[in-house]
Amino acid sequence: MSVEDNRGSSVSGAQTLDRGIRVLWHLARRPDGETLTEMARSLELNRNALHRMLEALAAHNLVRRTEDKRYHLAYGLVELASAVDSDLRGLAYPIMAGLADAVDATAHLMVPVSDAEVQAVLVVEPRLAAAHIAFRTGQRHSIDRGSGGIAILAGRPPRDDDPAEVVAARDQGYAVSTGHVIPGVIGVSVPVETPPTMSEVSIGVSLVDPAAIEQVAPRVVEAAREVSAQLFASRSRVR
């Protein structure tokens, strides 16, 4: 096989992988699933090629076809996702549950998924609160909108072009946002110091009462310290 053939095979493989990933993201945005014909039209892909791709994904339990011939995401993706930062989520959960119950507010753990976005990788709701904000794990939003992303930016070295909210968060030790992600909801978040090989992380809570910020912020700061200590201790035990 010539150099050109090798290169062509590599490019073709990369395109196939890219299309497979596009299919998974496409289905993630369609909870009711789609038929082969609908998906081929939506993604502008050849129907036969798409069918072969879906068969391969189904063989690895990443997609499944129901009796009505609609394709959906499958539980193999859950198994893959469970391996991502499992230490982080496992160690953080009891601390976040304690925080959520202590302040009667939903606690959340955010990580950056690109230069522009953060994602909630763990959401813990209070068990006894009369009312609280609820949102799903996996929710994404702009890194400069919402206390979770602002806290992550504040945990980085200072830059001349840092927004005022990032500078303020760095100075006071926690970030506050109001209505950035959900109208009327106040976020209070703190960056978590993590081991060098781990993603940046912030921990925070979602409030509805502005008067609670001063009481809640120290608890979030303490929770961030506890999560950080657990992460570093865990890495030390592995060594």
mmCIF file of C-alpha atoms in Angstrom:
data_model
loop_
_atom_site.group_PDB
_atom_site.id
_atom_site.type_symbol
_atom_site.label_atom_id
_atom_site.label_comp_id
_atom_site.label_asym_id
_atom_site.label_seq_id
_atom_site.Cartn_x
_atom_site.Cartn_y
_atom_site.Cartn_z
ATOM 1 C CA MET A 1 0.000 0.000 0.000
ATOM 2 C CA SER A 2 1.411 3.413 -0.962
ATOM 3 C CA VAL A 3 1.855 6.419 1.311
ATOM 4 C CA GLU A 4 -1.103 8.006 -0.479
ATOM 5 C CA ASP A 5 -3.226 4.911 0.195
ATOM 6 C CA ASN A 6 -2.299 4.941 3.883
ATOM 7 C CA ARG A 7 -3.156 8.588 4.159
ATOM 8 C CA GLY A 8 -6.449 8.097 2.330
ATOM 9 C CA SER A 9 -7.401 5.226 4.620
ATOM 10 C CA SER A 10 -6.587 7.336 7.676
ATOM 11 C CA VAL A 11 -8.679 10.255 6.411
ATOM 12 C CA SER A 12 -11.576 7.947 5.585
ATOM 13 C CA GLY A 13 -11.404 6.386 9.063
ATOM 14 C CA ALA A 14 -11.381 9.823 10.688
ATOM 15 C CA GLN A 15 -14.447 10.840 8.655
ATOM 16 C CA THR A 16 -16.289 7.677 9.688
ATOM 17 C CA LEU A 17 -15.452 8.300 13.346
ATOM 18 C CA ASP A 18 -16.567 11.918 13.027
ATOM 19 C CA ARG A 19 -19.887 10.838 11.506
ATOM 20 C CA GLY A 20 -20.418 8.231 14.224
ATOM 21 C CA ILE A 21 -19.879 10.860 16.910
ATOM 22 C CA ARG A 22 -22.270 13.211 15.091
ATOM 23 C CA VAL A 23 -24.894 10.445 15.120
ATOM 24 C CA LEU A 24 -24.528 9.987 18.898
ATOM 25 C CA TRP A 25 -24.807 13.716 19.603
ATOM 26 C CA HIS A 26 -27.762 13.942 17.229
ATOM 27 C CA LEU A 27 -29.625 11.200 19.088
ATOM 28 C CA ALA A 28 -28.734 12.790 22.435
ATOM 29 C CA ARG A 29 -30.827 15.802 21.373
ATOM 30 C CA ARG A 30 -33.785 13.633 20.341
ATOM 31 C CA PRO A 31 -35.257 11.805 23.348
ATOM 32 C CA ASP A 32 -37.983 10.302 21.133
ATOM 33 C CA GLY A 33 -35.390 8.859 18.762
ATOM 34 C CA GLU A 34 -35.455 8.909 14.958
ATOM 35 C CA THR A 35 -35.930 6.428 12.144
ATOM 36 C CA LEU A 36 -33.118 5.687 9.731
ATOM 37 C CA THR A 37 -34.780 7.801 7.054
ATOM 38 C CA GLU A 38 -35.317 10.749 9.388
ATOM 39 C CA MET A 39 -31.738 10.615 10.610
ATOM 40 C CA ALA A 40 -30.268 10.356 7.115
ATOM 41 C CA ARG A 41 -32.257 13.436 6.125
ATOM 42 C CA SER A 42 -31.387 15.391 9.284
ATOM 43 C CA LEU A 43 -27.663 14.629 9.069
ATOM 44 C CA GLU A 44 -27.488 14.673 5.264
ATOM 45 C CA LEU A 45 -25.854 11.225 5.210
ATOM 46 C CA ASN A 46 -26.206 8.358 2.741
ATOM 47 C CA ARG A 47 -28.923 6.027 4.030
ATOM 48 C CA ASN A 48 -26.981 2.797 3.409
ATOM 49 C CA ALA A 49 -23.778 4.152 4.958
ATOM 50 C CA LEU A 50 -25.737 5.422 7.958
ATOM 51 C CA HIS A 51 -27.392 2.027 8.382
ATOM 52 C CA ARG A 52 -23.986 0.298 8.503
ATOM 53 C CA MET A 53 -22.764 2.852 11.038
ATOM 54 C CA LEU A 54 -25.819 2.345 13.255
ATOM 55 C CA GLU A 55 -25.369 -1.423 13.120
ATOM 56 C CA ALA A 56 -21.771 -1.016 14.303
ATOM 57 C CA LEU A 57 -22.819 1.332 17.116
ATOM 58 C CA ALA A 58 -25.589 -1.082 18.124
ATOM 59 C CA ALA A 59 -23.082 -3.958 18.259
ATOM 60 C CA HIS A 60 -21.207 -1.994 20.940
ATOM 61 C CA ASN A 61 -24.458 -1.155 22.797
ATOM 62 C CA LEU A 62 -24.132 2.554 22.034
ATOM 63 C CA VAL A 63 -27.427 2.788 20.142
ATOM 64 C CA ARG A 64 -30.526 0.569 20.061
ATOM 65 C CA ARG A 65 -33.487 0.195 17.706
ATOM 66 C CA THR A 66 -36.989 -0.130 19.156
ATOM 67 C CA GLU A 67 -39.911 -2.042 17.680
ATOM 68 C CA ASP A 68 -41.161 1.093 15.930
ATOM 69 C CA LYS A 69 -37.819 1.187 14.045
ATOM 70 C CA ARG A 70 -36.621 4.309 15.852
ATOM 71 C CA TYR A 71 -33.023 4.579 17.027
ATOM 72 C CA HIS A 72 -32.117 5.737 20.539
ATOM 73 C CA LEU A 73 -28.973 5.987 22.625
ATOM 74 C CA ALA A 74 -28.186 2.772 24.527
ATOM 75 C CA TYR A 75 -26.833 1.971 27.983
ATOM 76 C CA GLY A 76 -23.299 1.245 26.814
ATOM 77 C CA LEU A 77 -22.821 5.014 26.904
ATOM 78 C CA VAL A 78 -23.674 5.028 30.611
ATOM 79 C CA GLU A 79 -20.926 2.498 31.241
ATOM 80 C CA LEU A 80 -18.441 4.630 29.320
ATOM 81 C CA ALA A 81 -19.506 7.795 31.132
ATOM 82 C CA SER A 82 -19.198 6.146 34.544
ATOM 83 C CA ALA A 83 -15.452 5.795 33.987
ATOM 84 C CA VAL A 84 -15.009 9.540 33.435
ATOM 85 C CA ASP A 85 -13.703 11.234 36.594
ATOM 86 C CA SER A 86 -15.335 8.507 38.692
ATOM 87 C CA ASP A 87 -13.017 9.394 41.590
ATOM 88 C CA LEU A 88 -14.181 12.988 41.437
ATOM 89 C CA ARG A 89 -17.887 12.188 41.503
ATOM 90 C CA GLY A 90 -17.583 9.373 44.040
ATOM 91 C CA LEU A 91 -15.504 11.392 46.479
ATOM 92 C CA ALA A 92 -17.488 14.587 46.006
ATOM 93 C CA TYR A 93 -20.972 13.110 46.381
ATOM 94 C CA PRO A 94 -21.168 12.801 50.209
ATOM 95 C CA ILE A 95 -19.682 16.268 50.642
ATOM 96 C CA MET A 96 -22.136 17.744 48.166
ATOM 97 C CA ALA A 97 -25.062 15.916 49.773
ATOM 98 C CA GLY A 98 -24.075 17.401 53.136
ATOM 99 C CA LEU A 99 -23.782 20.847 51.583
ATOM 100 C CA ALA A 100 -27.157 20.586 49.824
ATOM 101 C CA ASP A 101 -28.905 19.520 53.030
ATOM 102 C CA ALA A 102 -27.134 22.154 55.135
ATOM 103 C CA VAL A 103 -28.206 25.088 52.942
ATOM 104 C CA ASP A 104 -31.471 23.615 51.546
ATOM 105 C CA ALA A 105 -30.289 24.183 47.996
ATOM 106 C CA THR A 106 -29.212 22.088 45.015
ATOM 107 C CA ALA A 107 -25.451 21.545 44.855
ATOM 108 C CA HIS A 108 -23.598 21.125 41.570
ATOM 109 C CA LEU A 109 -20.158 20.158 40.332
ATOM 110 C CA MET A 110 -19.003 21.806 37.092
ATOM 111 C CA VAL A 111 -16.088 21.039 34.762
ATOM 112 C CA PRO A 112 -14.996 22.760 31.535
ATOM 113 C CA VAL A 113 -15.749 20.737 28.382
ATOM 114 C CA SER A 114 -14.223 23.285 25.988
ATOM 115 C CA ASP A 115 -12.750 26.777 26.049
ATOM 116 C CA ALA A 116 -16.286 28.138 25.871
ATOM 117 C CA GLU A 117 -18.503 25.789 27.906
ATOM 118 C CA VAL A 118 -18.856 24.096 31.276
ATOM 119 C CA GLN A 119 -20.959 21.052 32.111
ATOM 120 C CA ALA A 120 -22.618 19.799 35.287
ATOM 121 C CA VAL A 121 -21.113 16.375 36.024
ATOM 122 C CA LEU A 122 -22.882 15.907 39.350
ATOM 123 C CA VAL A 123 -26.088 17.481 40.701
ATOM 124 C CA VAL A 124 -27.299 16.753 44.244
ATOM 125 C CA GLU A 125 -30.666 17.988 45.481
ATOM 126 C CA PRO A 126 -31.466 18.616 49.174
ATOM 127 C CA ARG A 127 -33.519 15.866 50.766
ATOM 128 C CA LEU A 128 -35.713 17.877 53.127
ATOM 129 C CA ALA A 129 -36.067 21.332 51.563
ATOM 130 C CA ALA A 130 -39.643 22.492 51.011
ATOM 131 C CA ALA A 131 -38.626 23.826 47.586
ATOM 132 C CA HIS A 132 -35.415 23.924 45.571
ATOM 133 C CA ILE A 133 -34.032 24.443 42.076
ATOM 134 C CA ALA A 134 -33.659 21.304 39.980
ATOM 135 C CA PHE A 135 -31.637 20.755 36.810
ATOM 136 C CA ARG A 136 -30.093 17.750 35.140
ATOM 137 C CA THR A 137 -26.605 16.343 35.213
ATOM 138 C CA GLY A 138 -25.048 16.988 31.817
ATOM 139 C CA GLN A 139 -26.476 20.494 31.455
ATOM 140 C CA ARG A 140 -24.077 22.833 29.647
ATOM 141 C CA HIS A 141 -23.757 26.574 29.447
ATOM 142 C CA SER A 142 -21.218 29.231 28.546
ATOM 143 C CA ILE A 143 -18.157 29.300 30.805
ATOM 144 C CA ASP A 144 -18.587 33.031 31.426
ATOM 145 C CA ARG A 145 -22.280 32.717 32.313
ATOM 146 C CA GLY A 146 -23.156 31.244 35.684
ATOM 147 C CA SER A 147 -21.184 31.019 38.906
ATOM 148 C CA GLY A 148 -19.760 27.564 38.124
ATOM 149 C CA GLY A 149 -17.917 28.724 35.024
ATOM 150 C CA ILE A 150 -16.930 32.056 36.548
ATOM 151 C CA ALA A 151 -15.417 30.190 39.531
ATOM 152 C CA ILE A 152 -13.369 28.003 37.181
ATOM 153 C CA LEU A 153 -12.062 31.099 35.376
ATOM 154 C CA ALA A 154 -11.276 32.708 38.749
ATOM 155 C CA GLY A 155 -9.219 29.643 39.697
ATOM 156 C CA ARG A 156 -6.902 30.225 36.748
ATOM 157 C CA PRO A 157 -3.920 32.647 36.744
ATOM 158 C CA PRO A 158 -5.041 36.277 36.335
ATOM 159 C CA ARG A 159 -5.268 37.753 32.845
ATOM 160 C CA ASP A 160 -5.483 41.365 31.733
ATOM 161 C CA ASP A 161 -8.782 40.689 29.948
ATOM 162 C CA ASP A 162 -10.518 38.901 32.837
ATOM 163 C CA PRO A 163 -14.170 40.060 33.159
ATOM 164 C CA ALA A 164 -15.057 42.023 36.284
ATOM 165 C CA GLU A 165 -17.045 39.077 37.677
ATOM 166 C CA VAL A 166 -13.996 36.825 37.450
ATOM 167 C CA VAL A 167 -11.800 39.405 39.177
ATOM 168 C CA ALA A 168 -14.390 39.845 41.932
ATOM 169 C CA ALA A 169 -14.680 36.077 42.419
ATOM 170 C CA ARG A 170 -10.922 35.751 42.717
ATOM 171 C CA ASP A 171 -10.783 38.561 45.273
ATOM 172 C CA GLN A 172 -13.613 37.328 47.514
ATOM 173 C CA GLY A 173 -12.949 33.602 47.147
ATOM 174 C CA TYR A 174 -16.267 32.680 45.537
ATOM 175 C CA ALA A 175 -18.290 33.552 42.436
ATOM 176 C CA VAL A 176 -21.853 34.849 42.417
ATOM 177 C CA SER A 177 -24.210 35.055 39.456
ATOM 178 C CA THR A 178 -27.869 36.043 39.247
ATOM 179 C CA GLY A 179 -30.151 34.886 36.462
ATOM 180 C CA HIS A 180 -27.300 33.916 34.136
ATOM 181 C CA VAL A 181 -28.495 30.365 33.467
ATOM 182 C CA ILE A 182 -31.992 30.182 34.992
ATOM 183 C CA PRO A 183 -33.992 33.416 35.414
ATOM 184 C CA GLY A 184 -34.088 34.570 39.023
ATOM 185 C CA VAL A 185 -31.703 31.872 40.274
ATOM 186 C CA ILE A 186 -28.556 32.840 42.171
ATOM 187 C CA GLY A 187 -25.440 30.726 41.851
ATOM 188 C CA VAL A 188 -22.651 30.663 44.425
ATOM 189 C CA SER A 189 -19.591 28.650 43.377
ATOM 190 C CA VAL A 190 -15.979 28.080 44.381
ATOM 191 C CA PRO A 191 -13.060 26.646 42.365
ATOM 192 C CA VAL A 192 -11.743 23.327 43.662
ATOM 193 C CA GLU A 193 -7.998 22.792 43.724
ATOM 194 C CA THR A 194 -7.371 19.490 41.924
ATOM 195 C CA PRO A 195 -4.354 17.242 41.264
ATOM 196 C CA PRO A 196 -2.384 18.170 38.104
ATOM 197 C CA THR A 197 -3.788 15.298 36.021
ATOM 198 C CA MET A 198 -7.437 16.102 36.811
ATOM 199 C CA SER A 199 -9.809 18.525 35.130
ATOM 200 C CA GLU A 200 -10.572 21.934 36.601
ATOM 201 C CA VAL A 201 -13.636 21.785 38.839
ATOM 202 C CA SER A 202 -16.001 24.114 40.649
ATOM 203 C CA ILE A 203 -18.556 23.315 43.330
ATOM 204 C CA GLY A 204 -21.593 25.484 43.908
ATOM 205 C CA VAL A 205 -25.216 25.813 44.921
ATOM 206 C CA SER A 206 -28.327 27.330 43.335
ATOM 207 C CA LEU A 207 -30.324 29.733 45.516
ATOM 208 C CA VAL A 208 -33.450 31.845 45.198
ATOM 209 C CA ASP A 209 -32.900 34.154 48.202
ATOM 210 C CA PRO A 210 -30.191 36.839 47.761
ATOM 211 C CA ALA A 211 -30.081 37.339 51.538
ATOM 212 C CA ALA A 212 -28.708 33.800 51.916
ATOM 213 C CA ILE A 213 -25.505 34.446 49.952
ATOM 214 C CA GLU A 214 -23.387 35.607 52.894
ATOM 215 C CA GLN A 215 -24.386 32.616 55.022
ATOM 216 C CA VAL A 216 -24.075 30.053 52.222
ATOM 217 C CA ALA A 217 -20.780 31.184 50.657
ATOM 218 C CA PRO A 218 -18.536 30.058 53.585
ATOM 219 C CA ARG A 219 -20.150 26.594 53.471
ATOM 220 C CA VAL A 220 -19.418 26.309 49.747
ATOM 221 C CA VAL A 221 -15.821 27.405 50.358
ATOM 222 C CA GLU A 222 -15.459 24.712 53.025
ATOM 223 C CA ALA A 223 -17.023 22.073 50.766
ATOM 224 C CA ALA A 224 -14.519 22.974 48.020
ATOM 225 C CA ARG A 225 -11.652 22.502 50.485
ATOM 226 C CA GLU A 226 -13.023 19.129 51.587
ATOM 227 C CA VAL A 227 -13.401 17.882 48.001
ATOM 228 C CA SER A 228 -9.877 19.053 47.179
ATOM 229 C CA ALA A 229 -8.429 17.297 50.238
ATOM 230 C CA GLN A 230 -10.211 14.064 49.308
ATOM 231 C CA LEU A 231 -8.937 14.211 45.715
ATOM 232 C CA PHE A 232 -5.309 14.756 46.727
ATOM 233 C CA ALA A 233 -5.540 12.041 49.389
ATOM 234 C CA SER A 234 -6.993 9.633 46.839
ATOM 235 C CA ARG A 235 -4.161 10.254 44.385
ATOM 236 C CA SER A 236 -1.597 9.778 47.150
ATOM 237 C CA ARG A 237 -3.088 6.382 48.038
ATOM 238 C CA VAL A 238 -2.893 5.285 44.389
ATOM 239 C CA ARG A 239 0.829 6.017 44.322
#
